[in-house]
Amino acid sequence: MSKKEYLDSLERLLADVPSEERQAALEYYTDYLEDAGPEGVAQAIEHLGTPEVVAAAIKDSINGDMGSGYTTETGYREGTPGANPYAPADQSSGGRSSQNGNGQSSQNGSGQSSHNKNDQGSYYSNGQSGQSGNGQNSQYSNEQTSPRGNGRSSQSDNGQNSQYSNGQQTSQTSNSQNSYDAAADPGTEKRQNKRMALGWIVLIIFGIIFFGIPVFSVAGSLLLAIIATLLAISLSGFAVFLALLIAGGVLAVIGIVKLLVFPGLGIMMAGMGLILLAIAMVALAIGIAIVRTFIPWLCRSIVWIFQKLFHVGGHRS
Amino acid sequence: MVFNTGATLLDAIVLSVVSREEEGTYGYRITQEVQSVLDVSDSTLYPVLRRLQKDECLAVYDREFAGRNRRYYRLTQQGYAQLGMYQTEWMNYSEKITGILASGRNRL
């Protein structure tokens, strides 16, 4: 790959980063390859890794994956435990170390991009993350057997899982056994999660069925009772109005008639009649008030209750 | 190297390397110098430089070299303060580690 091809490719890969960042990165790498000199350019490109690798490192840093806590007074406290260096690293296999060397350079050539999202890991393993399943191991192997150029970018001290979760790299490596093991973990985990989620959904559905029916029937009957009561009150209000209206009217008329014969009794009856008419009006007013306010309120409440139930149910599932 | 080099240590190393040149220095050379002591991949250093620049520990300027503009990095006041902090911290830390490792008894 020529310098121009390399930079063009990098520019394409950085198409989705802010133009300012892209520009800065391209200037840097243009400078970088210029400074490598005409005869050093090929080697510099080889050492840099594929444009994909370089682009991934740039994007990672833009996304803030490079850590940010460096200004603290007490020094940087980022968790960097990494893979256990004392983990049973199979260092005895000479065959493997040469495999590492080979697999790696062929990866470089084939243009695999495999950056990881891991802070620490990204410093070491932007290139050949496939080997990180046994990070320490491959590192030793490379240092023993391969020239510096190949060995350099193969150390992924940590982040086995995070790398594989990118899902691109599982088949890249020569020591595929290790990478397969590491890659299997997130997969099983995902399946387990899925199964657990399914279990929860079934449980919730059963819960809704078993607890929902009584709850719904109780709520429903309560609601019906309330509606019936309110209707009864308003109806009886109208009935009382009618009865009192008739009684009051009759009494008033009788009273006025009696007034001519027995003035005292007549006045009393006419007064009672008028009082009954007044009470009839009050009853009418109450009936109207119930019909006008309580029933719309009731409708709104019912709608609200159902909305609430519906919303909650949807949220759960 | 069997020991991890965290982001902070890399920051400190880059700041130190850049600070050694009064006029500042440029990406390719920084990479070479860092790699002379530390096994980091080449694509690692640009993000570090960019971040230090954004954090205003490094300033950039262009200077003509061989008929083209080359981007130089130099430390800002804040960069020097940061480097000083790193130096103190590292001396403390490395002394302690050296002390405890040196006191270990290898009974092989």
Short mmCIF file of C-alpha atoms in Angstrom, two decimals, chain A residues 20-312:
data_model
loop_
_atom_site.label_atom_id
_atom_site.label_comp_id
_atom_site.label_asym_id
_atom_site.label_seq_id
_atom_site.Cartn_x
_atom_site.Cartn_y
_atom_site.Cartn_z
CA GLU A 20 -11.85 18.87 12.62
CA GLU A 21 -10.73 15.60 14.14
CA ARG A 22 -10.38 13.97 10.76
CA GLN A 23 -8.31 16.84 9.48
CA ALA A 24 -6.01 16.81 12.49
CA ALA A 25 -5.52 13.06 12.28
CA LEU A 26 -4.81 13.14 8.57
CA GLU A 27 -2.31 15.92 8.98
CA TYR A 28 -0.60 13.98 11.71
CA TYR A 29 -0.33 10.79 9.71
CA THR A 30 0.67 12.62 6.57
CA ASP A 31 3.48 14.19 8.56
CA TYR A 32 4.27 10.89 10.12
CA LEU A 33 4.70 9.06 6.86
CA GLU A 34 6.62 11.97 5.35
CA ASP A 35 8.96 11.89 8.29
CA ALA A 36 9.48 8.19 7.92
CA GLY A 37 11.30 9.06 4.71
CA PRO A 38 10.95 7.56 1.26
CA GLU A 39 12.66 4.33 2.20
CA GLY A 40 11.06 4.03 5.61
CA VAL A 41 7.50 4.52 4.49
CA ALA A 42 6.73 0.88 3.86
CA GLN A 43 8.07 -0.10 7.22
CA ALA A 44 6.23 2.74 8.93
CA ILE A 45 2.99 1.62 7.34
CA GLU A 46 3.65 -1.92 8.44
CA HIS A 47 4.30 -0.79 11.99
CA LEU A 48 1.26 1.41 12.10
CA GLY A 49 -1.01 -1.43 11.18
CA THR A 50 -3.87 -1.23 8.76
CA PRO A 51 -5.75 2.03 8.25
CA GLU A 52 -8.63 0.31 10.02
CA VAL A 53 -6.50 -0.11 13.11
CA VAL A 54 -5.37 3.50 13.05
CA ALA A 55 -8.88 4.76 12.44
CA ALA A 56 -10.21 2.64 15.26
CA ALA A 57 -7.67 4.07 17.68
CA ILE A 58 -8.63 7.59 16.65
CA LYS A 59 -12.33 6.91 17.00
CA ASP A 60 -11.83 5.29 20.37
CA SER A 61 -10.06 8.33 21.66
CA ILE A 62 -12.70 10.67 20.27
CA ASN A 63 -15.35 8.63 22.01
CA GLY A 64 -13.53 9.19 25.25
CA ASP A 65 -12.38 5.63 25.62
CA MET A 66 -8.84 6.57 26.41
CA GLY A 67 -9.50 7.48 29.99
CA SER A 68 -9.78 10.99 31.22
CA GLY A 69 -8.76 11.06 34.85
CA TYR A 70 -5.21 12.08 34.46
CA THR A 71 -5.39 15.41 36.17
CA THR A 72 -6.19 14.08 39.60
CA GLU A 73 -4.02 15.08 42.49
CA THR A 74 -3.41 11.60 43.64
CA GLY A 75 -2.54 10.25 40.28
CA TYR A 76 -4.45 8.13 37.92
CA ARG A 77 -6.75 5.62 39.51
CA GLU A 78 -8.18 3.88 36.59
CA GLY A 79 -8.63 0.19 37.03
CA THR A 80 -5.86 -1.52 35.17
CA PRO A 81 -5.71 -4.99 36.56
CA GLY A 82 -5.64 -6.65 33.22
CA ALA A 83 -5.22 -10.30 32.66
CA ASN A 84 -3.41 -12.11 35.34
CA PRO A 85 0.18 -12.36 34.23
CA TYR A 86 0.52 -15.47 36.31
CA ALA A 87 -2.35 -17.17 34.62
CA PRO A 88 -1.36 -20.51 33.26
CA ALA A 89 0.28 -19.24 30.15
CA ASP A 90 1.32 -22.01 27.89
CA GLN A 91 4.76 -20.82 27.06
CA SER A 92 6.27 -24.12 26.24
CA SER A 93 4.97 -24.33 22.75
CA GLY A 94 7.52 -23.16 20.27
CA GLY A 95 5.13 -24.01 17.51
CA ARG A 96 2.65 -21.55 18.76
CA SER A 97 5.01 -18.68 18.98
CA SER A 98 5.94 -19.00 15.39
CA GLN A 99 2.30 -19.26 14.58
CA ASN A 100 1.77 -16.03 16.31
CA GLY A 101 4.38 -14.37 14.25
CA ASN A 102 2.89 -15.63 11.07
CA GLY A 103 -0.72 -15.11 11.88
CA GLN A 104 -0.02 -11.64 12.85
CA SER A 105 1.67 -10.44 9.75
CA SER A 106 -0.93 -12.06 7.59
CA GLN A 107 -3.55 -10.25 9.57
CA ASN A 108 -1.81 -7.06 8.91
CA GLY A 109 -1.85 -7.74 5.24
CA SER A 110 -5.43 -8.82 5.08
CA GLY A 111 -6.66 -5.57 6.46
CA GLN A 112 -8.53 -6.78 9.49
CA SER A 113 -9.68 -4.14 11.79
CA SER A 114 -10.00 -5.12 15.34
CA HIS A 115 -9.90 -2.36 17.79
CA ASN A 116 -11.24 -2.88 21.19
CA LYS A 117 -13.20 -0.63 23.45
CA ASN A 118 -10.98 -1.19 26.38
CA ASP A 119 -8.95 1.66 27.73
CA GLN A 120 -5.83 -0.16 28.47
CA GLY A 121 -6.19 -2.69 25.78
CA SER A 122 -6.36 -0.09 23.13
CA TYR A 123 -2.86 0.93 23.86
CA TYR A 124 -1.51 -2.41 23.07
CA SER A 125 -3.76 -4.29 20.89
CA ASN A 126 -5.08 -2.03 18.25
CA GLY A 127 -3.63 -4.34 15.76
CA GLN A 128 -3.82 -7.95 16.50
CA SER A 129 -6.41 -8.38 19.09
CA GLY A 130 -6.92 -11.96 18.14
CA GLN A 131 -4.06 -12.97 20.34
CA SER A 132 -5.26 -11.31 23.41
CA GLY A 133 -6.98 -14.39 24.70
CA ASN A 134 -3.59 -15.26 25.98
CA GLY A 135 -2.18 -11.79 26.03
CA GLN A 136 0.84 -12.47 28.12
CA ASN A 137 1.55 -15.64 26.39
CA SER A 138 1.60 -14.30 22.90
CA GLN A 139 3.64 -11.42 24.06
CA TYR A 140 6.34 -13.65 25.37
CA SER A 141 6.25 -15.72 22.30
CA ASN A 142 6.63 -12.79 20.05
CA GLU A 143 9.42 -11.32 21.97
CA GLN A 144 11.26 -14.56 21.81
CA THR A 145 10.83 -15.39 18.22
CA SER A 146 9.80 -12.56 16.05
CA PRO A 147 11.43 -9.32 15.07
CA ARG A 148 10.40 -6.22 16.89
CA GLY A 149 8.12 -5.02 14.19
CA ASN A 150 5.85 -7.98 14.46
CA GLY A 151 6.04 -8.34 18.14
CA ARG A 152 5.23 -4.86 19.00
CA SER A 153 1.58 -4.57 18.57
CA SER A 154 0.50 -7.90 19.80
CA GLN A 155 0.24 -7.34 23.48
CA SER A 156 -3.15 -7.15 24.79
CA ASP A 157 -2.59 -7.20 28.47
CA ASN A 158 -6.21 -7.24 29.29
CA GLY A 159 -9.60 -7.06 27.82
CA GLN A 160 -10.12 -10.51 26.43
CA ASN A 161 -13.83 -10.20 26.52
CA SER A 162 -14.24 -6.66 25.46
CA GLN A 163 -12.32 -7.32 22.34
CA TYR A 164 -14.29 -10.28 21.34
CA SER A 165 -17.51 -8.56 21.94
CA ASN A 166 -16.81 -6.56 18.86
CA GLY A 167 -17.63 -9.70 17.11
CA GLN A 168 -15.18 -9.29 14.30
CA GLN A 169 -12.22 -11.18 15.37
CA THR A 170 -13.05 -14.63 16.35
CA SER A 171 -11.63 -16.29 13.32
CA GLN A 172 -8.62 -14.14 12.71
CA THR A 173 -6.01 -15.85 14.69
CA SER A 174 -3.77 -18.76 14.24
CA ASN A 175 -4.13 -19.78 17.85
CA SER A 176 -7.80 -20.03 17.32
CA GLN A 177 -8.32 -22.34 20.21
CA ASN A 178 -7.67 -19.65 22.72
CA SER A 179 -9.62 -17.04 20.93
CA TYR A 180 -12.49 -19.42 20.55
CA ASP A 181 -12.57 -20.04 24.26
CA ALA A 182 -12.53 -16.38 25.02
CA ALA A 183 -15.11 -15.64 22.39
CA ALA A 184 -17.44 -18.32 23.62
CA ASP A 185 -17.91 -16.60 26.93
CA PRO A 186 -19.83 -13.53 25.83
CA GLY A 187 -21.95 -15.66 23.53
CA THR A 188 -23.10 -17.99 26.26
CA GLU A 189 -23.65 -15.08 28.51
CA LYS A 190 -25.87 -13.47 25.94
CA ARG A 191 -27.88 -16.63 25.50
CA GLN A 192 -28.28 -16.96 29.20
CA ASN A 193 -29.47 -13.40 29.43
CA LYS A 194 -31.97 -14.05 26.71
CA ARG A 195 -33.27 -17.12 28.45
CA MET A 196 -33.54 -15.25 31.69
CA ALA A 197 -35.49 -12.46 30.01
CA LEU A 198 -37.86 -15.01 28.51
CA GLY A 199 -38.38 -16.56 31.91
CA TRP A 200 -39.24 -13.18 33.34
CA ILE A 201 -41.74 -12.45 30.62
CA VAL A 202 -43.51 -15.79 31.18
CA LEU A 203 -43.53 -15.18 34.91
CA ILE A 204 -45.03 -11.73 34.45
CA ILE A 205 -47.73 -13.05 32.11
CA PHE A 206 -48.68 -15.74 34.60
CA GLY A 207 -48.68 -13.17 37.36
CA ILE A 208 -51.01 -10.95 35.36
CA ILE A 209 -53.34 -13.87 34.70
CA PHE A 210 -53.42 -15.18 38.26
CA PHE A 211 -53.51 -11.90 40.07
CA GLY A 212 -55.10 -9.87 37.32
CA ILE A 213 -58.41 -11.72 37.18
CA PRO A 214 -59.34 -11.19 40.85
CA VAL A 215 -58.00 -7.69 40.79
CA PHE A 216 -59.91 -6.86 37.67
CA SER A 217 -63.14 -8.42 38.90
CA VAL A 218 -62.94 -6.67 42.26
CA ALA A 219 -62.11 -3.37 40.64
CA GLY A 220 -64.82 -3.86 38.06
CA SER A 221 -67.51 -4.58 40.60
CA LEU A 222 -66.41 -1.65 42.72
CA LEU A 223 -66.60 0.57 39.68
CA LEU A 224 -70.04 -0.72 38.78
CA ALA A 225 -71.22 -0.17 42.33
CA ILE A 226 -69.99 3.41 42.26
CA ILE A 227 -71.66 4.08 38.93
CA ALA A 228 -74.92 2.53 40.09
CA THR A 229 -74.86 4.49 43.34
CA LEU A 230 -74.29 7.77 41.59
CA LEU A 231 -76.97 7.05 39.05
CA ALA A 232 -79.36 6.06 41.83
CA ILE A 233 -78.62 9.24 43.75
CA SER A 234 -79.21 11.42 40.74
CA LEU A 235 -82.34 9.49 39.75
CA SER A 236 -83.74 9.68 43.26
CA GLY A 237 -82.94 13.38 43.24
CA PHE A 238 -85.14 13.74 40.20
CA ALA A 239 -87.81 11.50 41.72
CA VAL A 240 -87.84 13.51 44.95
CA PHE A 241 -88.10 16.63 42.84
CA LEU A 242 -91.08 15.29 40.97
CA ALA A 243 -92.84 14.01 44.09
CA LEU A 244 -92.25 17.21 46.01
CA LEU A 245 -93.25 19.28 43.03
CA ILE A 246 -96.56 17.47 42.79
CA ALA A 247 -97.14 17.42 46.57
CA GLY A 248 -96.12 21.07 46.92
CA GLY A 249 -98.28 22.11 44.01
CA VAL A 250 -101.29 20.22 45.35
CA LEU A 251 -100.79 21.53 48.88
CA ALA A 252 -100.40 25.07 47.60
CA VAL A 253 -103.55 24.85 45.55
CA ILE A 254 -105.50 23.25 48.43
CA GLY A 255 -104.15 25.86 50.78
CA ILE A 256 -105.24 28.72 48.56
CA VAL A 257 -108.70 27.15 48.24
CA LYS A 258 -108.90 26.54 52.01
CA LEU A 259 -107.78 30.12 52.57
CA LEU A 260 -111.22 31.25 51.59
CA VAL A 261 -112.94 29.04 54.20
CA PHE A 262 -110.37 28.54 57.04
CA PRO A 263 -107.82 31.31 56.72
CA GLY A 264 -105.37 29.91 59.32
CA LEU A 265 -105.28 26.34 58.02
CA GLY A 266 -105.18 27.67 54.45
CA ILE A 267 -102.07 29.81 55.11
CA MET A 268 -100.34 26.89 56.83
CA MET A 269 -101.05 24.48 53.97
CA ALA A 270 -100.09 27.00 51.30
CA GLY A 271 -96.79 27.72 53.20
CA MET A 272 -96.01 24.01 53.54
CA GLY A 273 -96.71 23.59 49.85
CA LEU A 274 -94.28 26.38 48.98
CA ILE A 275 -91.62 24.91 51.32
CA LEU A 276 -92.02 21.53 49.62
CA LEU A 277 -91.62 23.24 46.22
CA ALA A 278 -88.44 24.87 47.44
CA ILE A 279 -87.06 21.50 48.64
CA ALA A 280 -88.06 20.06 45.26
CA MET A 281 -85.93 22.70 43.56
CA VAL A 282 -82.96 21.84 45.80
CA ALA A 283 -83.37 18.15 44.95
CA LEU A 284 -83.46 19.05 41.27
CA ALA A 285 -80.33 21.10 41.64
CA ILE A 286 -78.51 18.21 43.39
CA GLY A 287 -79.64 15.77 40.73
CA ILE A 288 -78.41 18.06 37.95
CA ALA A 289 -75.16 18.68 39.77
CA ILE A 290 -74.53 14.94 40.11
CA VAL A 291 -75.31 14.31 36.48
CA ARG A 292 -73.20 17.23 35.28
CA THR A 293 -70.09 16.79 37.41
CA PHE A 294 -69.83 13.32 38.84
CA ILE A 295 -70.57 11.37 35.71
CA PRO A 296 -67.96 13.11 33.51
CA TRP A 297 -65.53 12.80 36.42
CA LEU A 298 -66.31 9.13 36.64
CA CYS A 299 -65.75 8.66 32.92
CA ARG A 300 -62.44 10.45 33.15
CA SER A 301 -61.42 8.33 36.13
CA ILE A 302 -62.24 5.14 34.31
CA VAL A 303 -60.29 6.24 31.28
CA TRP A 304 -57.39 7.23 33.50
CA ILE A 305 -57.41 3.91 35.34
CA PHE A 306 -57.38 1.95 32.12
CA GLN A 307 -54.65 4.10 30.65
CA LYS A 308 -52.58 3.56 33.75
CA LEU A 309 -53.11 -0.19 33.67
CA PHE A 310 -52.35 -0.34 30.00
CA HIS A 311 -49.23 1.76 30.33
CA VAL A 312 -47.86 -0.22 33.24
#
